[in-house]
């Protein structure tokens, strides 16, 4: 039986250049899908999985992200005074308890592995830790991280979320080299970051991880990998080299790459259609737009 996972790292130091000019003054992580920022989807997923402590790896210009989780006393008082109970509850659900959240700066962009390494002093050296990338928004039930934690309780070791992608797209991902395929869970015999050719499989690693404490030790090497950056994939691959187990989980759900404009738009449509208060009007609009497009063609 594996140790319980109660702490998560959120690497949120990226500049979000693909979303300029919006990200000139707004952290990408608080851009909204419908009416909730990307970071809220990640936090809600972590909470559902039993995460109790949250570590954010930030950078200069992310003050609005930190403020988002603070208590807005004046706004809460206004909603209470005007008896807007539902909005008040929604607002309060974004608050974080004192001491539950911590921030550490990544002063130079040196890759995901480096961002996780920056949090090393804020996580235990004898317990597993989760890592959540906010760009990857996953619609699933139960939430992806909860699926992973339940699987990890049986397997131990380190675990990555994985999904099948077309072979020609593997060059954009970390890719598993599979030792044993057990269906939902696969055991890895290697990981390759962004293979330029001959990928070992089409099982791509996406933005959810459960890391054994030894992975943080591997990151201490600060070894440059693909793209001249310190890759988290390489530190996880070191676990296999040193005889420790690494697993991939084929999670149940739909992943949206909200680090791209197309993925962000797709997620907006998908989450909008999931809302009872928006579905009918929104679907009617989309149907009208598609009809007009077909007529124009």
PDB file of C-alpha atoms in Angstrom:
ATOM      1  CA  UNK A   1       0.000   0.000   0.000  1.00  0.00           C
ATOM      2  CA  UNK A   2       1.443   3.361  -1.074  1.00  0.00           C
ATOM      3  CA  UNK A   3       1.623   6.451   1.126  1.00  0.00           C
ATOM      4  CA  UNK A   4      -1.259   8.892   0.816  1.00  0.00           C
ATOM      5  CA  UNK A   5      -0.742  11.840  -1.542  1.00  0.00           C
ATOM      6  CA  UNK A   6      -1.760  15.072   0.219  1.00  0.00           C
ATOM      7  CA  UNK A   7       0.458  17.744  -1.380  1.00  0.00           C
ATOM      8  CA  UNK A   8       0.537  19.069  -4.945  1.00  0.00           C
ATOM      9  CA  UNK A   9       2.875  21.337  -6.907  1.00  0.00           C
ATOM     10  CA  UNK A  10       1.444  23.723  -9.501  1.00  0.00           C
ATOM     11  CA  UNK A  11       4.100  25.074 -11.911  1.00  0.00           C
ATOM     12  CA  UNK A  12       2.563  28.419 -12.950  1.00  0.00           C
ATOM     13  CA  UNK A  13       5.639  30.491 -13.782  1.00  0.00           C
ATOM     14  CA  UNK A  14       5.167  30.469 -17.568  1.00  0.00           C
ATOM     15  CA  UNK A  15       4.795  33.750 -19.450  1.00  0.00           C
ATOM     16  CA  UNK A  16       1.860  32.596 -21.569  1.00  0.00           C
ATOM     17  CA  UNK A  17       3.308  34.138 -24.733  1.00  0.00           C
ATOM     18  CA  UNK A  18       0.888  32.223 -26.974  1.00  0.00           C
ATOM     19  CA  UNK A  19      -1.918  34.319 -25.489  1.00  0.00           C
ATOM     20  CA  UNK A  20      -0.400  37.756 -25.943  1.00  0.00           C
ATOM     21  CA  UNK A  21      -1.500  40.508 -25.696  1.00  0.00           C
ATOM     22  CA  UNK A  22      -3.905  39.280 -22.983  1.00  0.00           C
ATOM     23  CA  UNK A  23      -1.073  37.852 -20.884  1.00  0.00           C
ATOM     24  CA  UNK A  24       0.817  41.140 -20.928  1.00  0.00           C
ATOM     25  CA  UNK A  25      -0.996  41.998 -17.693  1.00  0.00           C
ATOM     26  CA  UNK A  26      -3.108  38.907 -16.877  1.00  0.00           C
ATOM     27  CA  UNK A  27      -1.509  35.625 -15.779  1.00  0.00           C
ATOM     28  CA  UNK A  28      -2.598  32.918 -18.191  1.00  0.00           C
ATOM     29  CA  UNK A  29      -3.742  30.781 -15.260  1.00  0.00           C
ATOM     30  CA  UNK A  30      -6.574  33.169 -14.398  1.00  0.00           C
ATOM     31  CA  UNK A  31      -7.929  33.377 -17.934  1.00  0.00           C
ATOM     32  CA  UNK A  32     -11.442  31.954 -17.769  1.00  0.00           C
ATOM     33  CA  UNK A  33     -13.209  28.963 -19.245  1.00  0.00           C
ATOM     34  CA  UNK A  34     -16.818  30.166 -19.083  1.00  0.00           C
ATOM     35  CA  UNK A  35     -16.662  31.848 -15.636  1.00  0.00           C
ATOM     36  CA  UNK A  36     -13.883  29.974 -13.848  1.00  0.00           C
ATOM     37  CA  UNK A  37     -10.158  30.574 -14.331  1.00  0.00           C
ATOM     38  CA  UNK A  38      -7.900  27.745 -15.439  1.00  0.00           C
ATOM     39  CA  UNK A  39      -6.288  27.572 -12.000  1.00  0.00           C
ATOM     40  CA  UNK A  40      -9.663  26.982 -10.350  1.00  0.00           C
ATOM     41  CA  UNK A  41     -10.248  23.866 -12.445  1.00  0.00           C
ATOM     42  CA  UNK A  42      -6.863  22.555 -11.294  1.00  0.00           C
ATOM     43  CA  UNK A  43      -7.517  23.394  -7.642  1.00  0.00           C
ATOM     44  CA  UNK A  44     -10.966  21.792  -7.709  1.00  0.00           C
ATOM     45  CA  UNK A  45      -9.484  18.629  -9.213  1.00  0.00           C
ATOM     46  CA  UNK A  46      -6.800  18.534  -6.529  1.00  0.00           C
ATOM     47  CA  UNK A  47      -9.293  19.064  -3.713  1.00  0.00           C
ATOM     48  CA  UNK A  48     -11.525  16.276  -5.052  1.00  0.00           C
ATOM     49  CA  UNK A  49      -8.489  13.972  -4.931  1.00  0.00           C
ATOM     50  CA  UNK A  50      -7.819  14.757  -1.258  1.00  0.00           C
ATOM     51  CA  UNK A  51      -4.964  17.242  -1.703  1.00  0.00           C
ATOM     52  CA  UNK A  52      -4.570  19.385   1.419  1.00  0.00           C
ATOM     53  CA  UNK A  53      -1.432  21.454   0.717  1.00  0.00           C
ATOM     54  CA  UNK A  54      -0.822  23.465  -2.445  1.00  0.00           C
ATOM     55  CA  UNK A  55       2.569  24.725  -3.642  1.00  0.00           C
ATOM     56  CA  UNK A  56       2.654  27.258  -6.478  1.00  0.00           C
ATOM     57  CA  UNK A  57       5.852  27.830  -8.446  1.00  0.00           C
ATOM     58  CA  UNK A  58       5.383  31.376  -9.739  1.00  0.00           C
ATOM     59  CA  UNK A  59       7.398  34.120 -11.367  1.00  0.00           C
ATOM     60  CA  UNK A  60       7.462  37.890 -11.628  1.00  0.00           C
ATOM     61  CA  UNK A  61       4.114  39.409 -12.588  1.00  0.00           C
ATOM     62  CA  UNK A  62       1.922  36.704 -11.032  1.00  0.00           C
ATOM     63  CA  UNK A  63       0.549  38.812  -8.190  1.00  0.00           C
ATOM     64  CA  UNK A  64      -3.013  38.596  -9.530  1.00  0.00           C
ATOM     65  CA  UNK A  65      -2.798  34.816  -9.294  1.00  0.00           C
ATOM     66  CA  UNK A  66      -1.892  35.018  -5.614  1.00  0.00           C
ATOM     67  CA  UNK A  67      -4.655  37.560  -4.949  1.00  0.00           C
ATOM     68  CA  UNK A  68      -7.232  35.298  -6.562  1.00  0.00           C
ATOM     69  CA  UNK A  69      -7.100  32.848  -3.650  1.00  0.00           C
ATOM     70  CA  UNK A  70      -7.290  35.518  -0.960  1.00  0.00           C
ATOM     71  CA  UNK A  71     -10.500  36.482   0.833  1.00  0.00           C
ATOM     72  CA  UNK A  72     -12.345  39.388  -0.835  1.00  0.00           C
ATOM     73  CA  UNK A  73     -13.952  40.730   2.333  1.00  0.00           C
ATOM     74  CA  UNK A  74     -15.602  43.795   0.781  1.00  0.00           C
ATOM     75  CA  UNK A  75     -17.073  41.772  -2.093  1.00  0.00           C
ATOM     76  CA  UNK A  76     -18.312  39.061   0.280  1.00  0.00           C
ATOM     77  CA  UNK A  77     -19.955  41.694   2.502  1.00  0.00           C
ATOM     78  CA  UNK A  78     -21.665  43.238  -0.518  1.00  0.00           C
ATOM     79  CA  UNK A  79     -23.048  39.887  -1.708  1.00  0.00           C
ATOM     80  CA  UNK A  80     -24.230  39.068   1.792  1.00  0.00           C
ATOM     81  CA  UNK A  81     -25.905  42.473   2.179  1.00  0.00           C
ATOM     82  CA  UNK A  82     -27.748  42.069  -1.127  1.00  0.00           C
ATOM     83  CA  UNK A  83     -28.706  38.458  -0.291  1.00  0.00           C
ATOM     84  CA  UNK A  84     -26.941  36.988  -3.313  1.00  0.00           C
ATOM     85  CA  UNK A  85     -26.457  33.672  -1.540  1.00  0.00           C
ATOM     86  CA  UNK A  86     -25.517  31.543  -4.548  1.00  0.00           C
ATOM     87  CA  UNK A  87     -22.863  33.996  -5.738  1.00  0.00           C
ATOM     88  CA  UNK A  88     -21.533  34.270  -2.180  1.00  0.00           C
ATOM     89  CA  UNK A  89     -21.084  30.512  -1.961  1.00  0.00           C
ATOM     90  CA  UNK A  90     -19.366  30.474  -5.355  1.00  0.00           C
ATOM     91  CA  UNK A  91     -16.987  33.203  -4.208  1.00  0.00           C
ATOM     92  CA  UNK A  92     -16.188  31.481  -0.936  1.00  0.00           C
ATOM     93  CA  UNK A  93     -15.375  28.239  -2.749  1.00  0.00           C
ATOM     94  CA  UNK A  94     -12.358  30.004  -4.291  1.00  0.00           C
ATOM     95  CA  UNK A  95     -10.835  30.908  -0.918  1.00  0.00           C
ATOM     96  CA  UNK A  96      -7.877  28.964   0.449  1.00  0.00           C
ATOM     97  CA  UNK A  97      -7.324  28.418   4.160  1.00  0.00           C
ATOM     98  CA  UNK A  98      -4.395  30.195   5.769  1.00  0.00           C
ATOM     99  CA  UNK A  99      -1.320  27.980   5.612  1.00  0.00           C
ATOM    100  CA  UNK A 100      -2.756  25.648   2.954  1.00  0.00           C
ATOM    101  CA  UNK A 101      -1.063  27.436   0.073  1.00  0.00           C
ATOM    102  CA  UNK A 102       2.561  28.429  -0.427  1.00  0.00           C
ATOM    103  CA  UNK A 103       4.432  30.228  -3.180  1.00  0.00           C
ATOM    104  CA  UNK A 104       8.007  29.937  -4.426  1.00  0.00           C
ATOM    105  CA  UNK A 105       9.612  31.867  -7.288  1.00  0.00           C
ATOM    106  CA  UNK A 106      11.245  30.408 -10.386  1.00  0.00           C
ATOM    107  CA  UNK A 107      13.545  33.243 -11.394  1.00  0.00           C
ATOM    108  CA  UNK A 108      14.527  31.844 -14.789  1.00  0.00           C
ATOM    109  CA  UNK A 109      12.531  29.657 -17.192  1.00  0.00           C
ATOM    110  CA  UNK A 110      14.552  26.439 -17.381  1.00  0.00           C
ATOM    111  CA  UNK A 111      11.915  23.796 -17.988  1.00  0.00           C
ATOM    112  CA  UNK A 112       9.266  21.871 -16.077  1.00  0.00           C
ATOM    113  CA  UNK A 113      11.826  19.812 -14.177  1.00  0.00           C
ATOM    114  CA  UNK A 114      13.464  22.981 -12.909  1.00  0.00           C
ATOM    115  CA  UNK A 115      10.094  24.417 -11.841  1.00  0.00           C
ATOM    116  CA  UNK A 116       9.334  21.300  -9.790  1.00  0.00           C
ATOM    117  CA  UNK A 117      12.873  21.371  -8.371  1.00  0.00           C
ATOM    118  CA  UNK A 118      12.263  24.938  -7.169  1.00  0.00           C
ATOM    119  CA  UNK A 119       9.575  23.552  -4.825  1.00  0.00           C
ATOM    120  CA  UNK A 120      11.839  20.904  -3.283  1.00  0.00           C
ATOM    121  CA  UNK A 121      12.159  22.608   0.123  1.00  0.00           C
ATOM    122  CA  UNK A 122       8.380  22.883   0.460  1.00  0.00           C
ATOM    123  CA  UNK A 123       7.633  19.191   0.011  1.00  0.00           C
ATOM    124  CA  UNK A 124       8.471  16.230   2.204  1.00  0.00           C
ATOM    125  CA  UNK A 125      11.466  14.061   1.348  1.00  0.00           C
ATOM    126  CA  UNK A 126       9.660  10.891   2.357  1.00  0.00           C
ATOM    127  CA  UNK A 127       6.188  11.255   0.793  1.00  0.00           C
ATOM    128  CA  UNK A 128       4.911  11.238  -2.799  1.00  0.00           C
ATOM    129  CA  UNK A 129       3.778  14.535  -4.284  1.00  0.00           C
ATOM    130  CA  UNK A 130       1.401  15.340  -7.135  1.00  0.00           C
ATOM    131  CA  UNK A 131       2.171  17.779  -9.949  1.00  0.00           C
ATOM    132  CA  UNK A 132      -0.644  19.437 -11.905  1.00  0.00           C
ATOM    133  CA  UNK A 133      -0.179  21.482 -15.067  1.00  0.00           C
ATOM    134  CA  UNK A 134      -2.995  23.991 -15.407  1.00  0.00           C
ATOM    135  CA  UNK A 135      -2.726  24.073 -19.217  1.00  0.00           C
ATOM    136  CA  UNK A 136      -4.160  20.552 -19.284  1.00  0.00           C
ATOM    137  CA  UNK A 137      -7.819  20.822 -18.308  1.00  0.00           C
ATOM    138  CA  UNK A 138      -9.441  17.403 -18.021  1.00  0.00           C
ATOM    139  CA  UNK A 139     -13.161  16.748 -18.017  1.00  0.00           C
ATOM    140  CA  UNK A 140     -13.658  13.410 -16.288  1.00  0.00           C
ATOM    141  CA  UNK A 141     -15.558  11.687 -13.512  1.00  0.00           C
ATOM    142  CA  UNK A 142     -14.001  10.948 -11.159  1.00  0.00           C
ATOM    143  CA  UNK A 143     -11.427  13.695 -11.816  1.00  0.00           C
ATOM    144  CA  UNK A 144      -8.141  12.577 -13.353  1.00  0.00           C
ATOM    145  CA  UNK A 145      -5.942  13.097 -10.283  1.00  0.00           C
ATOM    146  CA  UNK A 146      -8.386  11.138  -8.130  1.00  0.00           C
ATOM    147  CA  UNK A 147      -8.190   8.256 -10.610  1.00  0.00           C
ATOM    148  CA  UNK A 148      -4.401   8.415 -10.408  1.00  0.00           C
ATOM    149  CA  UNK A 149      -4.273   8.516  -6.610  1.00  0.00           C
ATOM    150  CA  UNK A 150      -6.583   5.518  -6.380  1.00  0.00           C
ATOM    151  CA  UNK A 151      -4.389   3.586  -8.824  1.00  0.00           C
ATOM    152  CA  UNK A 152      -1.178   4.754  -7.125  1.00  0.00           C
ATOM    153  CA  UNK A 153      -2.436   3.434  -3.788  1.00  0.00           C
ATOM    154  CA  UNK A 154      -2.127  -0.034  -5.318  1.00  0.00           C
ATOM    155  CA  UNK A 155       1.024   0.347  -7.420  1.00  0.00           C
ATOM    156  CA  UNK A 156       3.247   2.745  -5.468  1.00  0.00           C
ATOM    157  CA  UNK A 157       6.247   4.131  -7.340  1.00  0.00           C
ATOM    158  CA  UNK A 158       5.767   7.119  -9.633  1.00  0.00           C
ATOM    159  CA  UNK A 159       2.841   7.563 -11.984  1.00  0.00           C
ATOM    160  CA  UNK A 160       2.047   9.746 -14.993  1.00  0.00           C
ATOM    161  CA  UNK A 161      -1.258  10.378 -16.742  1.00  0.00           C
ATOM    162  CA  UNK A 162      -1.105   9.123 -20.297  1.00  0.00           C
ATOM    163  CA  UNK A 163      -3.195   9.129 -23.437  1.00  0.00           C
ATOM    164  CA  UNK A 164      -2.815   7.759 -26.941  1.00  0.00           C
ATOM    165  CA  UNK A 165      -1.920  10.308 -29.613  1.00  0.00           C
ATOM    166  CA  UNK A 166      -1.176   9.958 -33.344  1.00  0.00           C
ATOM    167  CA  UNK A 167       2.407   8.836 -33.899  1.00  0.00           C
ATOM    168  CA  UNK A 168       3.219  12.022 -35.814  1.00  0.00           C
ATOM    169  CA  UNK A 169       2.288  14.097 -32.742  1.00  0.00           C
ATOM    170  CA  UNK A 170       4.475  12.230 -30.245  1.00  0.00           C
ATOM    171  CA  UNK A 171       7.312  14.675 -30.911  1.00  0.00           C
ATOM    172  CA  UNK A 172       5.419  17.237 -28.822  1.00  0.00           C
ATOM    173  CA  UNK A 173       5.184  15.019 -25.703  1.00  0.00           C
ATOM    174  CA  UNK A 174       7.051  12.831 -23.294  1.00  0.00           C
ATOM    175  CA  UNK A 175       6.399   9.272 -24.495  1.00  0.00           C
ATOM    176  CA  UNK A 176       6.284   5.998 -22.561  1.00  0.00           C
ATOM    177  CA  UNK A 177       8.323   2.953 -23.520  1.00  0.00           C
ATOM    178  CA  UNK A 178       6.004   0.201 -22.301  1.00  0.00           C
ATOM    179  CA  UNK A 179       7.287  -2.848 -20.432  1.00  0.00           C
ATOM    180  CA  UNK A 180       3.868  -4.286 -19.525  1.00  0.00           C
ATOM    181  CA  UNK A 181       0.399  -3.222 -20.652  1.00  0.00           C
ATOM    182  CA  UNK A 182      -2.227  -4.079 -18.039  1.00  0.00           C
ATOM    183  CA  UNK A 183      -5.081  -2.126 -19.598  1.00  0.00           C
ATOM    184  CA  UNK A 184      -5.753   1.065 -17.693  1.00  0.00           C
ATOM    185  CA  UNK A 185      -2.296   0.851 -16.083  1.00  0.00           C
ATOM    186  CA  UNK A 186       0.955   0.347 -17.974  1.00  0.00           C
ATOM    187  CA  UNK A 187       4.380  -0.276 -16.512  1.00  0.00           C
ATOM    188  CA  UNK A 188       7.153   1.717 -18.157  1.00  0.00           C
ATOM    189  CA  UNK A 189      10.656   0.598 -19.021  1.00  0.00           C
ATOM    190  CA  UNK A 190      11.615   4.052 -20.217  1.00  0.00           C
ATOM    191  CA  UNK A 191      10.442   7.573 -21.069  1.00  0.00           C
ATOM    192  CA  UNK A 192      11.575   9.744 -23.949  1.00  0.00           C
ATOM    193  CA  UNK A 193      10.990  13.496 -24.025  1.00  0.00           C
ATOM    194  CA  UNK A 194       9.822  14.842 -27.405  1.00  0.00           C
ATOM    195  CA  UNK A 195      11.291  12.071 -29.598  1.00  0.00           C
ATOM    196  CA  UNK A 196      12.263  13.461 -32.999  1.00  0.00           C
ATOM    197  CA  UNK A 197      11.933  10.049 -34.617  1.00  0.00           C
ATOM    198  CA  UNK A 198      11.125   6.427 -33.774  1.00  0.00           C
ATOM    199  CA  UNK A 199       8.964   7.039 -30.662  1.00  0.00           C
ATOM    200  CA  UNK A 200       8.791   3.969 -28.397  1.00  0.00           C
ATOM    201  CA  UNK A 201       4.957   4.087 -28.394  1.00  0.00           C
ATOM    202  CA  UNK A 202       2.078   6.484 -28.951  1.00  0.00           C
ATOM    203  CA  UNK A 203       1.369   6.797 -25.225  1.00  0.00           C
ATOM    204  CA  UNK A 204       1.957  10.462 -24.418  1.00  0.00           C
ATOM    205  CA  UNK A 205       2.487  11.880 -20.937  1.00  0.00           C
ATOM    206  CA  UNK A 206       0.136  14.758 -20.148  1.00  0.00           C
ATOM    207  CA  UNK A 207       0.027  17.208 -17.258  1.00  0.00           C
ATOM    208  CA  UNK A 208      -0.645  15.039 -14.198  1.00  0.00           C
ATOM    209  CA  UNK A 209       2.070  13.308 -12.178  1.00  0.00           C
ATOM    210  CA  UNK A 210       2.535  11.527  -8.878  1.00  0.00           C
ATOM    211  CA  UNK A 211       6.222  11.587  -8.003  1.00  0.00           C
ATOM    212  CA  UNK A 212       8.103   9.402  -5.575  1.00  0.00           C
ATOM    213  CA  UNK A 213      10.408  11.456  -3.293  1.00  0.00           C
ATOM    214  CA  UNK A 214      13.442  10.124  -5.154  1.00  0.00           C
ATOM    215  CA  UNK A 215      12.383  11.999  -8.312  1.00  0.00           C
ATOM    216  CA  UNK A 216      13.142  15.267  -6.509  1.00  0.00           C
ATOM    217  CA  UNK A 217      16.597  13.890  -5.711  1.00  0.00           C
ATOM    218  CA  UNK A 218      17.095  13.092  -9.393  1.00  0.00           C
ATOM    219  CA  UNK A 219      16.255  16.689 -10.255  1.00  0.00           C
ATOM    220  CA  UNK A 220      19.138  17.844  -8.058  1.00  0.00           C
ATOM    221  CA  UNK A 221      21.428  16.878 -10.943  1.00  0.00           C
ATOM    222  CA  UNK A 222      19.991  19.852 -12.896  1.00  0.00           C
ATOM    223  CA  UNK A 223      20.810  17.973 -16.095  1.00  0.00           C
ATOM    224  CA  UNK A 224      19.782  19.638 -19.349  1.00  0.00           C
ATOM    225  CA  UNK A 225      17.611  17.572 -21.674  1.00  0.00           C
ATOM    226  CA  UNK A 226      15.482  18.199 -24.756  1.00  0.00           C
ATOM    227  CA  UNK A 227      15.409  21.853 -25.806  1.00  0.00           C
ATOM    228  CA  UNK A 228      18.266  22.654 -23.433  1.00  0.00           C
ATOM    229  CA  UNK A 229      15.833  22.560 -20.502  1.00  0.00           C
ATOM    230  CA  UNK A 230      15.706  20.521 -17.300  1.00  0.00           C
ATOM    231  CA  UNK A 231      13.032  17.955 -18.100  1.00  0.00           C
ATOM    232  CA  UNK A 232      10.836  16.313 -15.490  1.00  0.00           C
ATOM    233  CA  UNK A 233      10.530  13.342 -17.850  1.00  0.00           C
ATOM    234  CA  UNK A 234      14.278  12.703 -17.552  1.00  0.00           C
ATOM    235  CA  UNK A 235      14.125  12.654 -13.747  1.00  0.00           C
ATOM    236  CA  UNK A 236      11.245  10.164 -13.887  1.00  0.00           C
ATOM    237  CA  UNK A 237      13.153   8.031 -16.410  1.00  0.00           C
ATOM    238  CA  UNK A 238      16.064   7.931 -13.925  1.00  0.00           C
ATOM    239  CA  UNK A 239      13.738   6.079 -11.547  1.00  0.00           C
ATOM    240  CA  UNK A 240      13.516   3.216 -14.020  1.00  0.00           C
ATOM    241  CA  UNK A 241      17.267   3.193 -14.582  1.00  0.00           C
ATOM    242  CA  UNK A 242      17.774   2.932 -10.815  1.00  0.00           C
ATOM    243  CA  UNK A 243      15.331   0.026 -10.490  1.00  0.00           C
ATOM    244  CA  UNK A 244      12.251   1.829  -9.196  1.00  0.00           C
ATOM    245  CA  UNK A 245       8.776   1.521 -10.684  1.00  0.00           C
ATOM    246  CA  UNK A 246       7.098   4.010 -12.988  1.00  0.00           C
ATOM    247  CA  UNK A 247       3.544   3.555 -14.242  1.00  0.00           C
ATOM    248  CA  UNK A 248       1.258   5.288 -16.695  1.00  0.00           C
ATOM    249  CA  UNK A 249      -2.494   5.558 -16.220  1.00  0.00           C
ATOM    250  CA  UNK A 250      -4.867   5.721 -19.165  1.00  0.00           C
ATOM    251  CA  UNK A 251      -7.276   8.075 -17.437  1.00  0.00           C
ATOM    252  CA  UNK A 252     -10.989   8.214 -18.198  1.00  0.00           C
ATOM    253  CA  UNK A 253     -11.941  11.640 -19.484  1.00  0.00           C
ATOM    254  CA  UNK A 254     -11.354  14.276 -22.134  1.00  0.00           C
ATOM    255  CA  UNK A 255      -8.220  16.395 -22.029  1.00  0.00           C
ATOM    256  CA  UNK A 256      -8.101  19.900 -23.465  1.00  0.00           C
ATOM    257  CA  UNK A 257      -4.783  21.593 -24.211  1.00  0.00           C
ATOM    258  CA  UNK A 258      -5.556  25.077 -22.940  1.00  0.00           C
ATOM    259  CA  UNK A 259      -1.984  26.134 -23.592  1.00  0.00           C
ATOM    260  CA  UNK A 260      -3.052  26.507 -27.225  1.00  0.00           C
ATOM    261  CA  UNK A 261      -5.691  28.874 -28.576  1.00  0.00           C
ATOM    262  CA  UNK A 262      -7.544  26.105 -30.408  1.00  0.00           C
ATOM    263  CA  UNK A 263      -7.587  23.909 -27.308  1.00  0.00           C
ATOM    264  CA  UNK A 264      -8.785  26.798 -25.163  1.00  0.00           C
ATOM    265  CA  UNK A 265     -11.679  27.453 -27.545  1.00  0.00           C
ATOM    266  CA  UNK A 266     -12.568  23.756 -27.655  1.00  0.00           C
ATOM    267  CA  UNK A 267     -12.626  23.623 -23.862  1.00  0.00           C
ATOM    268  CA  UNK A 268     -14.788  26.739 -23.686  1.00  0.00           C
ATOM    269  CA  UNK A 269     -17.375  25.116 -25.944  1.00  0.00           C
ATOM    270  CA  UNK A 270     -17.268  21.796 -24.087  1.00  0.00           C
ATOM    271  CA  UNK A 271     -17.614  23.310 -20.620  1.00  0.00           C
ATOM    272  CA  UNK A 272     -20.233  25.787 -21.812  1.00  0.00           C
ATOM    273  CA  UNK A 273     -22.379  22.931 -23.130  1.00  0.00           C
ATOM    274  CA  UNK A 274     -22.037  21.136 -19.786  1.00  0.00           C
ATOM    275  CA  UNK A 275     -23.745  24.032 -17.998  1.00  0.00           C
ATOM    276  CA  UNK A 276     -27.500  23.678 -17.464  1.00  0.00           C
ATOM    277  CA  UNK A 277     -27.910  27.451 -17.396  1.00  0.00           C
ATOM    278  CA  UNK A 278     -26.100  27.949 -20.722  1.00  0.00           C
ATOM    279  CA  UNK A 279     -26.569  24.795 -22.781  1.00  0.00           C
ATOM    280  CA  UNK A 280     -29.798  25.529 -24.657  1.00  0.00           C
ATOM    281  CA  UNK A 281     -29.005  29.104 -25.671  1.00  0.00           C
ATOM    282  CA  UNK A 282     -25.367  28.295 -26.480  1.00  0.00           C
ATOM    283  CA  UNK A 283     -26.217  25.177 -28.502  1.00  0.00           C
ATOM    284  CA  UNK A 284     -28.838  27.101 -30.446  1.00  0.00           C
ATOM    285  CA  UNK A 285     -26.223  29.719 -31.314  1.00  0.00           C
ATOM    286  CA  UNK A 286     -23.643  27.122 -32.379  1.00  0.00           C
ATOM    287  CA  UNK A 287     -26.221  25.346 -34.525  1.00  0.00           C
ATOM    288  CA  UNK A 288     -27.120  28.631 -36.209  1.00  0.00           C
ATOM    289  CA  UNK A 289     -23.462  29.442 -36.882  1.00  0.00           C
ATOM    290  CA  UNK A 290     -22.853  26.003 -38.425  1.00  0.00           C
ATOM    291  CA  UNK A 291     -25.953  26.340 -40.595  1.00  0.00           C
ATOM    292  CA  UNK A 292     -24.792  29.712 -41.882  1.00  0.00           C
ATOM    293  CA  UNK A 293     -21.330  28.315 -42.596  1.00  0.00           C
ATOM    294  CA  UNK A 294     -22.730  25.368 -44.573  1.00  0.00           C
ATOM    295  CA  UNK A 295     -24.976  27.711 -46.534  1.00  0.00           C
ATOM    296  CA  UNK A 296     -22.009  29.933 -47.385  1.00  0.00           C
ATOM    297  CA  UNK A 297     -20.088  26.952 -48.690  1.00  0.00           C
TER     298      UNK A 297
END
